[in-house]
JSON list of C-alpha atoms and ligand atoms in Angstrom, two decimals:
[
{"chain": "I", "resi": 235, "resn": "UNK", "atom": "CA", "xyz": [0.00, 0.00, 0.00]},
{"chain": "I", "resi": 236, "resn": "UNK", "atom": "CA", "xyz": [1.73, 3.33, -1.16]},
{"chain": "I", "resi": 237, "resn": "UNK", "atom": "CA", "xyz": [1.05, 5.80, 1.16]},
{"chain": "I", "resi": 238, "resn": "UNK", "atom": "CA", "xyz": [4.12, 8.24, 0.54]},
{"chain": "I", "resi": 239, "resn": "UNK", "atom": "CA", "xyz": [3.80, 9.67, -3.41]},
{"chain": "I", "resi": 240, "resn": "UNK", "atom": "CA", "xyz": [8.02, 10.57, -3.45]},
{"chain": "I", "resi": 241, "resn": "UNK", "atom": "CA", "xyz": [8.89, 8.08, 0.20]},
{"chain": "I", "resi": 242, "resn": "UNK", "atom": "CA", "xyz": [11.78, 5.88, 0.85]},
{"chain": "I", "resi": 243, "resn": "UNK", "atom": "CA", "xyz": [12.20, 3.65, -1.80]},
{"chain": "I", "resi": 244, "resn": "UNK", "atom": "CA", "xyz": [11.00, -0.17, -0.59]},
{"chain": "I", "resi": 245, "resn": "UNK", "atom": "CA", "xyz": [12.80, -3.15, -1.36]},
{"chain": "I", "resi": 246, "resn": "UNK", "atom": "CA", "xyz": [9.60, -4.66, -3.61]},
{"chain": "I", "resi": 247, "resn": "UNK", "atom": "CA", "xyz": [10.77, -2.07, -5.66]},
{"chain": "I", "resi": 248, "resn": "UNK", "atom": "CA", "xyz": [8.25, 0.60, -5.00]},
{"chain": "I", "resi": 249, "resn": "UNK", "atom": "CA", "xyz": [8.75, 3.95, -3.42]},
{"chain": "I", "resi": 250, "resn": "UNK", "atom": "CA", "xyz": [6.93, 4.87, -0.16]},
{"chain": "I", "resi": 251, "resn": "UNK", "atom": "CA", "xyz": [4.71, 1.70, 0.82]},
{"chain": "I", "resi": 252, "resn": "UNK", "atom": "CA", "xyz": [3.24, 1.46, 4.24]},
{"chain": "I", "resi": 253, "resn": "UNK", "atom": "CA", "xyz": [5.91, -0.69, 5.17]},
{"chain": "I", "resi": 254, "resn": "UNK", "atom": "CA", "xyz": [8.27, 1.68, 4.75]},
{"chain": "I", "resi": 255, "resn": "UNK", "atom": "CA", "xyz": [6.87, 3.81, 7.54]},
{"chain": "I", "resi": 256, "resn": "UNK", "atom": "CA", "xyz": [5.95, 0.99, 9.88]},
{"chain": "I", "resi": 257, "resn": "UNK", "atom": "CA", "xyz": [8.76, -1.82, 10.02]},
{"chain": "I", "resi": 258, "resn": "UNK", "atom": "CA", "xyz": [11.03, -2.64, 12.76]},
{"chain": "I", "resi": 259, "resn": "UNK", "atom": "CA", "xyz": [13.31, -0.54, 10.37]},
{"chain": "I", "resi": 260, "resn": "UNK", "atom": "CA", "xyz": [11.69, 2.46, 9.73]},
{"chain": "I", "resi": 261, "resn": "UNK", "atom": "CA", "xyz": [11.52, 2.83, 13.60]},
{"chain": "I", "resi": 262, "resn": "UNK", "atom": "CA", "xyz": [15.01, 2.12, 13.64]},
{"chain": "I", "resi": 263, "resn": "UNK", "atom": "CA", "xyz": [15.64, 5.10, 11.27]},
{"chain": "I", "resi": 264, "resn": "UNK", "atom": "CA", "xyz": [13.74, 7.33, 13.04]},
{"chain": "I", "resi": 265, "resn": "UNK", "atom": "CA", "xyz": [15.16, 6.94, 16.13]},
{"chain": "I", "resi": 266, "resn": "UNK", "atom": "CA", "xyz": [18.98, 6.74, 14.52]},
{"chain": "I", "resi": 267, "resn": "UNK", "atom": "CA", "xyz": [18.37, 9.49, 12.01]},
{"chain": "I", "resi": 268, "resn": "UNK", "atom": "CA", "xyz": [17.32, 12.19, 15.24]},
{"chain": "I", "resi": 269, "resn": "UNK", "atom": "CA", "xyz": [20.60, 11.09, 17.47]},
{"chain": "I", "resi": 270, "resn": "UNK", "atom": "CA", "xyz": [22.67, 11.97, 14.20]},
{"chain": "I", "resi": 271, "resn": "UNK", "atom": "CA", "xyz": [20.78, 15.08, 13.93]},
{"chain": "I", "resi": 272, "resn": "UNK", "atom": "CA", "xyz": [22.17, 15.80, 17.54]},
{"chain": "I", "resi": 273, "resn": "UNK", "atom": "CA", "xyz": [19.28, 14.76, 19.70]},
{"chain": "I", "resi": 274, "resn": "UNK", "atom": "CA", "xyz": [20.39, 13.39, 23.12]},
{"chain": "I", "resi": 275, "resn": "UNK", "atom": "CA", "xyz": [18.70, 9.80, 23.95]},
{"chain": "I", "resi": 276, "resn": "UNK", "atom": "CA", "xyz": [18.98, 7.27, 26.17]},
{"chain": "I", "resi": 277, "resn": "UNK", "atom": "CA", "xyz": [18.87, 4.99, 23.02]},
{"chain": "I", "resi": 278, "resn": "UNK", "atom": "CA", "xyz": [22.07, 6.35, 22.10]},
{"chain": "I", "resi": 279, "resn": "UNK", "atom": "CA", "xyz": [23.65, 5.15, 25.65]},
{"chain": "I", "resi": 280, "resn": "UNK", "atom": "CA", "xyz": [22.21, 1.97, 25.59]},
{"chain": "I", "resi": 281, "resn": "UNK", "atom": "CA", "xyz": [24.39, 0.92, 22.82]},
{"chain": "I", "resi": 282, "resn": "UNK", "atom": "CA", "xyz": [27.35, 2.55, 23.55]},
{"chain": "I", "resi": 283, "resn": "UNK", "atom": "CA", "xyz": [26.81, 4.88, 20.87]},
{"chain": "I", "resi": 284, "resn": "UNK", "atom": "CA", "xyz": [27.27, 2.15, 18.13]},
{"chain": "I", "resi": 285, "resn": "UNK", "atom": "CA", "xyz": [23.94, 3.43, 16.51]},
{"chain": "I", "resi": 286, "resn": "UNK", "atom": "CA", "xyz": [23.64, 0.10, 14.19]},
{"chain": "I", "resi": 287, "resn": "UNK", "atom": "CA", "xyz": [22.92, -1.94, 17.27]},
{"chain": "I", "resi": 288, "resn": "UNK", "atom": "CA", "xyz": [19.96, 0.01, 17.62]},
{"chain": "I", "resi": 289, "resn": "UNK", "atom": "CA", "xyz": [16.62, -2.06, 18.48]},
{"chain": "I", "resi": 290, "resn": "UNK", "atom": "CA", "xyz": [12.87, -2.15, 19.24]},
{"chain": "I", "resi": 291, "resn": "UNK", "atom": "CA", "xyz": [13.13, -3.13, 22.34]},
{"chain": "I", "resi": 292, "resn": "UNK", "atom": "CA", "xyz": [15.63, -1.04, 23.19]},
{"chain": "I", "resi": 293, "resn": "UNK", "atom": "CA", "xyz": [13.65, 1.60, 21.82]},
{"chain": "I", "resi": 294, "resn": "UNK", "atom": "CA", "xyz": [10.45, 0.29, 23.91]},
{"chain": "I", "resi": 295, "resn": "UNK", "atom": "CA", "xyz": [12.99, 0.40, 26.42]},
{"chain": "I", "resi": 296, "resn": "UNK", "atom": "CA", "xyz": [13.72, 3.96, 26.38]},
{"chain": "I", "resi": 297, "resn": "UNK", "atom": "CA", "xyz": [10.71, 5.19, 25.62]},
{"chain": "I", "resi": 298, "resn": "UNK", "atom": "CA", "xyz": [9.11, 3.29, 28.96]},
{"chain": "I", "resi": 299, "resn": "UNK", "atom": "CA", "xyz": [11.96, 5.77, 30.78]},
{"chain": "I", "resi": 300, "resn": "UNK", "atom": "CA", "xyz": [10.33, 8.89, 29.29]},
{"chain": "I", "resi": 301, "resn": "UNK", "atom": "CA", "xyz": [13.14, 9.32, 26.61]},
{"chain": "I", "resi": 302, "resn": "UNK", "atom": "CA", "xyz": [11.79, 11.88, 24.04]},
{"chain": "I", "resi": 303, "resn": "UNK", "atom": "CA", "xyz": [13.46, 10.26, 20.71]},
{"chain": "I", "resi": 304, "resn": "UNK", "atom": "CA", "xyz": [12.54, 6.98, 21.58]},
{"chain": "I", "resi": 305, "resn": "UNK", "atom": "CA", "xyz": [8.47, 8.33, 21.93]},
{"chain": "I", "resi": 306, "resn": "UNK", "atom": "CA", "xyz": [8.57, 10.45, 18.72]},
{"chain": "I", "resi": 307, "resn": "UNK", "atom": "CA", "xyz": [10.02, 7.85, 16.75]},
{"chain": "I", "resi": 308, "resn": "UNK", "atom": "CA", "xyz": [6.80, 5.47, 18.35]},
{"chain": "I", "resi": 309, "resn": "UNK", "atom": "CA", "xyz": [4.23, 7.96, 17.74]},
{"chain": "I", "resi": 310, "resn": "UNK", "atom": "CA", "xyz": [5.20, 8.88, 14.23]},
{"chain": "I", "resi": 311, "resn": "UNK", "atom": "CA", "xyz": [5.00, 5.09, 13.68]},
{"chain": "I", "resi": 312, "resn": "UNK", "atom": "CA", "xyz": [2.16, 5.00, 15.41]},
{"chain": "I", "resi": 313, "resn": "UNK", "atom": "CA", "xyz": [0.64, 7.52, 12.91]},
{"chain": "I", "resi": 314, "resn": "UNK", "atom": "CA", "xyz": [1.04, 5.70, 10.26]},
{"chain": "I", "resi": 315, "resn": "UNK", "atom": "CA", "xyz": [0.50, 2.23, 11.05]},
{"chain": "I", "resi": 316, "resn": "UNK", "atom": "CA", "xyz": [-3.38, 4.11, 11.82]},
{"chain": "I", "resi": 317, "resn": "UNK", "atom": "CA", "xyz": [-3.56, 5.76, 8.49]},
{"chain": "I", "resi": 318, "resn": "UNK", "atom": "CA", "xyz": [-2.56, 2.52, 6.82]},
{"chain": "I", "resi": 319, "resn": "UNK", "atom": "CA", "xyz": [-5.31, 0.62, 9.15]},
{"chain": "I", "resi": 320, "resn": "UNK", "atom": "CA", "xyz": [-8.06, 3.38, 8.74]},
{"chain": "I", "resi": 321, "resn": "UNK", "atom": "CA", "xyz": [-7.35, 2.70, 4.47]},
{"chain": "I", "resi": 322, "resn": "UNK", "atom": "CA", "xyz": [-7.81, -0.90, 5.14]},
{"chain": "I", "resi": 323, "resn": "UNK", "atom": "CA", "xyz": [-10.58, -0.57, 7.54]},
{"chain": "I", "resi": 324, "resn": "UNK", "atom": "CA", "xyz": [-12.44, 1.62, 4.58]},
{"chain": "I", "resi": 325, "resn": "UNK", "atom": "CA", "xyz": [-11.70, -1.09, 1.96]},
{"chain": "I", "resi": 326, "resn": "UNK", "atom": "CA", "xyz": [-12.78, -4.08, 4.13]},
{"chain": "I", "resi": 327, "resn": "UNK", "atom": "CA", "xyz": [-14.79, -3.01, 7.32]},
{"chain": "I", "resi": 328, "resn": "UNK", "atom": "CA", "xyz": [-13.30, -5.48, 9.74]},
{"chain": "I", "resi": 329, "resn": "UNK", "atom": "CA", "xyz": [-14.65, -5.97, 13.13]},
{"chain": "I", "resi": 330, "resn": "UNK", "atom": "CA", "xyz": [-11.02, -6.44, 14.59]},
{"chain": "I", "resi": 331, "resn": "UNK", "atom": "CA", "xyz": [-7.74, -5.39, 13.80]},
{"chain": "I", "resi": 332, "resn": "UNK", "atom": "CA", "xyz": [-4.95, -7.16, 15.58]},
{"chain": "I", "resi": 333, "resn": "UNK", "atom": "CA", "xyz": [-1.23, -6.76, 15.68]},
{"chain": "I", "resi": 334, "resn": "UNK", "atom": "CA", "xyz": [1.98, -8.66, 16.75]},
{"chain": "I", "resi": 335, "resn": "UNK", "atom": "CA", "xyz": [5.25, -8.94, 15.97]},
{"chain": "I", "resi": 336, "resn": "UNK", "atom": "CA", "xyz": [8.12, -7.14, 17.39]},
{"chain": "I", "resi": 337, "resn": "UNK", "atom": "CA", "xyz": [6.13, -3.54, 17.33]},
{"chain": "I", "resi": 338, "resn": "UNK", "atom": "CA", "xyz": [3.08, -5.30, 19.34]},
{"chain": "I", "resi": 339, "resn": "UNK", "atom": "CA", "xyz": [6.22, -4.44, 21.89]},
{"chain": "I", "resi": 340, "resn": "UNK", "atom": "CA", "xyz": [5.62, -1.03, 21.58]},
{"chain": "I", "resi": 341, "resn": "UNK", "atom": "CA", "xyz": [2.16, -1.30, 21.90]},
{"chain": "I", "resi": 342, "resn": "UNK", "atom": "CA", "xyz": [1.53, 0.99, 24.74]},
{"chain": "I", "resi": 343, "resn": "UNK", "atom": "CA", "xyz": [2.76, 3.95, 22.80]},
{"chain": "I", "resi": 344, "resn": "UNK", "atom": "CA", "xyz": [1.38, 3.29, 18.85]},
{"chain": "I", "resi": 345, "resn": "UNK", "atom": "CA", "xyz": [-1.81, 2.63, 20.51]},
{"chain": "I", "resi": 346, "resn": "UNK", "atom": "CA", "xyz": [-2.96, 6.12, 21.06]},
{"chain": "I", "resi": 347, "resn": "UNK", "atom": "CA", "xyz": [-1.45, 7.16, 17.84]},
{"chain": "I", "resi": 348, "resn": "UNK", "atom": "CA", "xyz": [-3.67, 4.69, 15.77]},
{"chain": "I", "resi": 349, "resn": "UNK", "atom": "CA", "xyz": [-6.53, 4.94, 17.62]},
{"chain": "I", "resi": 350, "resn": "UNK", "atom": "CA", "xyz": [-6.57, 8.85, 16.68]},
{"chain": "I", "resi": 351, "resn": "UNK", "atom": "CA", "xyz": [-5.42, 8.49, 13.27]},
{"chain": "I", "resi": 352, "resn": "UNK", "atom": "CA", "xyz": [-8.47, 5.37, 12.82]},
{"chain": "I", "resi": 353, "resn": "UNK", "atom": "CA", "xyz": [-10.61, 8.21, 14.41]},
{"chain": "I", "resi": 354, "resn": "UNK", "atom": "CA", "xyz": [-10.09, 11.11, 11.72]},
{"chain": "I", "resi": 355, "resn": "UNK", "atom": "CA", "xyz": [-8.83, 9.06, 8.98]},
{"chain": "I", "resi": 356, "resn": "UNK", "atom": "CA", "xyz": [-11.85, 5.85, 8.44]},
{"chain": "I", "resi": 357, "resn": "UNK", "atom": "CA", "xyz": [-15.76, 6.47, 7.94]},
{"chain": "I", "resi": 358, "resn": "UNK", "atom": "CA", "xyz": [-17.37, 7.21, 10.85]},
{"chain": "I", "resi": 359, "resn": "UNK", "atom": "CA", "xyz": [-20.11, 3.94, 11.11]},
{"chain": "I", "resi": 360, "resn": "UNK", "atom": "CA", "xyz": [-16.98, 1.64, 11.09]},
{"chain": "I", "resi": 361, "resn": "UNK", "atom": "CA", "xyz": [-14.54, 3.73, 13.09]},
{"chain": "I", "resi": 362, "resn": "UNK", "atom": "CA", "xyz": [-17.10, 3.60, 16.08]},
{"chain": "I", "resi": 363, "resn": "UNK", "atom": "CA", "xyz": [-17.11, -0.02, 16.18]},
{"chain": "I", "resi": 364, "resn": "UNK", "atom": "CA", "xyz": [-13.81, -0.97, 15.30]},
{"chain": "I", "resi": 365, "resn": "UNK", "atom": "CA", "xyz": [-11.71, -2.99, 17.71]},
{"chain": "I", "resi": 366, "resn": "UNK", "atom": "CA", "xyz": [-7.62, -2.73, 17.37]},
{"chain": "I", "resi": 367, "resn": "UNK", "atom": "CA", "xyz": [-6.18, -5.31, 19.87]},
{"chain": "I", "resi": 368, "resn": "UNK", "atom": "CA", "xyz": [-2.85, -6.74, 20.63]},
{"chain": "I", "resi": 369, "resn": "UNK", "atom": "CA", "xyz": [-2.08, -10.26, 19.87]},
{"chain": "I", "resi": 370, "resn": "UNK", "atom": "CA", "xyz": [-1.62, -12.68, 22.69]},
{"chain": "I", "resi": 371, "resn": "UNK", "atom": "CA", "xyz": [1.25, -14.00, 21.01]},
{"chain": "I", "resi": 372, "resn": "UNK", "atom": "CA", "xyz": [3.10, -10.75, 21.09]},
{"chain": "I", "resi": 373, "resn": "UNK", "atom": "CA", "xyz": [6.37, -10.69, 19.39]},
{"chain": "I", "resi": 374, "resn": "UNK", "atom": "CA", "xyz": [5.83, -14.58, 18.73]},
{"chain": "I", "resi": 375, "resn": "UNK", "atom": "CA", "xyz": [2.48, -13.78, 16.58]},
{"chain": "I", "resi": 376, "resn": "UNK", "atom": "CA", "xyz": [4.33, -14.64, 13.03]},
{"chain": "I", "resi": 377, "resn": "UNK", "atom": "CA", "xyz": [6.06, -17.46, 13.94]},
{"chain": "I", "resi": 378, "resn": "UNK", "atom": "CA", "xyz": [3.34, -19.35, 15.92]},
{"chain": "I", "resi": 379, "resn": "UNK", "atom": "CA", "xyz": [1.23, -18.57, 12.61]},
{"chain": "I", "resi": 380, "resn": "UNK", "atom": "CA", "xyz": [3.65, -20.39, 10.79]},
{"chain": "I", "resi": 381, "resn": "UNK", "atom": "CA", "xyz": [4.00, -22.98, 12.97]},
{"chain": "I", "resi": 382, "resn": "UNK", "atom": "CA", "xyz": [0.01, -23.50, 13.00]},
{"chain": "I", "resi": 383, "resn": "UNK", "atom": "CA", "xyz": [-0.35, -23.26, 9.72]},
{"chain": "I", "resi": 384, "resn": "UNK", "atom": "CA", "xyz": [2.32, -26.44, 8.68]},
{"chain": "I", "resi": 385, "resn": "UNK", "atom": "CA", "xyz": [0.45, -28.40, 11.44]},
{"chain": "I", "resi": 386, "resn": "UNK", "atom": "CA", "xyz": [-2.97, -27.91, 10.15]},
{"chain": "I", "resi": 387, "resn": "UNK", "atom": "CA", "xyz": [-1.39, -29.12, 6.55]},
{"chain": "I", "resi": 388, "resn": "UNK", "atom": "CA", "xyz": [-0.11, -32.10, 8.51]},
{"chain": "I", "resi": 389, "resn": "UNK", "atom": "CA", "xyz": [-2.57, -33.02, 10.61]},
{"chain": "I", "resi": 390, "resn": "UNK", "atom": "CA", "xyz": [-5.82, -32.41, 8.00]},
{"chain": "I", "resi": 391, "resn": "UNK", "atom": "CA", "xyz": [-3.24, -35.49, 6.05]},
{"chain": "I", "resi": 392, "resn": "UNK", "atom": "CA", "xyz": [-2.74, -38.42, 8.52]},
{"chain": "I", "resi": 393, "resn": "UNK", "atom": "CA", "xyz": [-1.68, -40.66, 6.20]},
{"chain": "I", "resi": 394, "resn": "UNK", "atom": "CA", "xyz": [1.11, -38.35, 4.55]},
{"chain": "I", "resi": 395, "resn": "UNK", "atom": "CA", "xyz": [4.38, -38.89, 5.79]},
{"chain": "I", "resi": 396, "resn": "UNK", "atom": "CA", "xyz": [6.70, -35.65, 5.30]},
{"chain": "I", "resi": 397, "resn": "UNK", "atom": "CA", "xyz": [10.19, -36.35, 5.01]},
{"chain": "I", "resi": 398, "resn": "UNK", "atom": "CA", "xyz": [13.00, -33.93, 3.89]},
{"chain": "I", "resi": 399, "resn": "UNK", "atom": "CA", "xyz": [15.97, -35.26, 1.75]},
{"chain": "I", "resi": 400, "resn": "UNK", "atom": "CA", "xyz": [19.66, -34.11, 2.09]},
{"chain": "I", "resi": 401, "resn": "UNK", "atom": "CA", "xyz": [18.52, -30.32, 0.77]},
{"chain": "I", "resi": 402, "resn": "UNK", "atom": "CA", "xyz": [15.93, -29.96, 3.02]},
{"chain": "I", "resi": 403, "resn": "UNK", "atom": "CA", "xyz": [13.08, -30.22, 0.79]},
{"chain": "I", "resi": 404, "resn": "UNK", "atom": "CA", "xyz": [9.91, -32.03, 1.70]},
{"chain": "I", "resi": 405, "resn": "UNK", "atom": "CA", "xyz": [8.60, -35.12, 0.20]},
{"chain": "I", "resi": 406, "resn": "UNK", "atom": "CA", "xyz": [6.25, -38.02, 0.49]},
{"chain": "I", "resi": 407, "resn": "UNK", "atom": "CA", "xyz": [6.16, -41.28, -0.02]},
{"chain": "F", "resi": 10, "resn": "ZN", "atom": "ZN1", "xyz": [6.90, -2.04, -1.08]}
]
């Protein structure tokens, strides 16, 4: 979803998808890109002022402490993970969004953010009844997915027997 018209160019080859403004990276850069600006941040100390072992959680971190980089680079995410949500909630008019992964870390402080930007930003009816919960799973979410996914293959086939060869690759008999 292209929300920026000239943003950062994405690696599907695009320029300025939502995911450009709401990945573990882009929250990253924000925080990184204001310390190199000058800004003073407890990020900054919590990796010794090597900025490329910057993190989420270390962000999360910082931000719980009140440090001002660390919340403006989670509300500006926080912005736009909304507007992206309030575009899909137009298209689709979902009962319930829910998110995980590393940034369901950081819930806390996107939360506010999308819950105002869902306010202004989707039709009215849908924005009123709209839920936008965390996933139980947390920062496990994706990979539990996964996981639930290759069982359900598995188990809805009893009498296929997966095996993988040398390579890796999966086979039956
Ligand atoms: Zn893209």
């Amino acid at each position: 979803m292209t929300l920026m018209l000239d943003g950062e160019p994405c690696h599907c080859g695009n320029r300025g998808c939502w995911e450009t403004l709401v990945s573990q990276g882009a929250v990253i850069k924000r925080a990184r890109k204001a310390i190199e600006s000058g800004a003073s941040s407890q990020v900054s100390d919590l990796v010794e002022h090597r900025l490329e072992r910057v993190t989420v959680p270390l962000i999360v971190q910082a931000a719980e402490e009140g440090d001002p980089v660390a919340l403006q680079a989670l509300q500006e995410t926080g912005l736009y993970l909304g507007i992206g949500i309030a575009n899909l909630i137009n298209a689709f008019n979902p009962e319930l969004v829910v998110f995980g992964g590393v940034l369901s870390l950081a819930s806390p402080f996107l939360l506010p953010a999308i819950q105002q930007a869902i306010g202004s930003r989707s039709l009215a009816q849908s924005s009123q009844t709209i839920r936008v919960e965390v996933s139980t799973h947390g920062r496990d979410a994706c990979v539990i997915g996964c996981i639930a996914l290759v069982l359900h293959d598995i188990l809805s086939q009893p009498t296929l027997t997966l095996r993988a060869d040398a390579e890796g690759r999966l086979s039956s008999p």
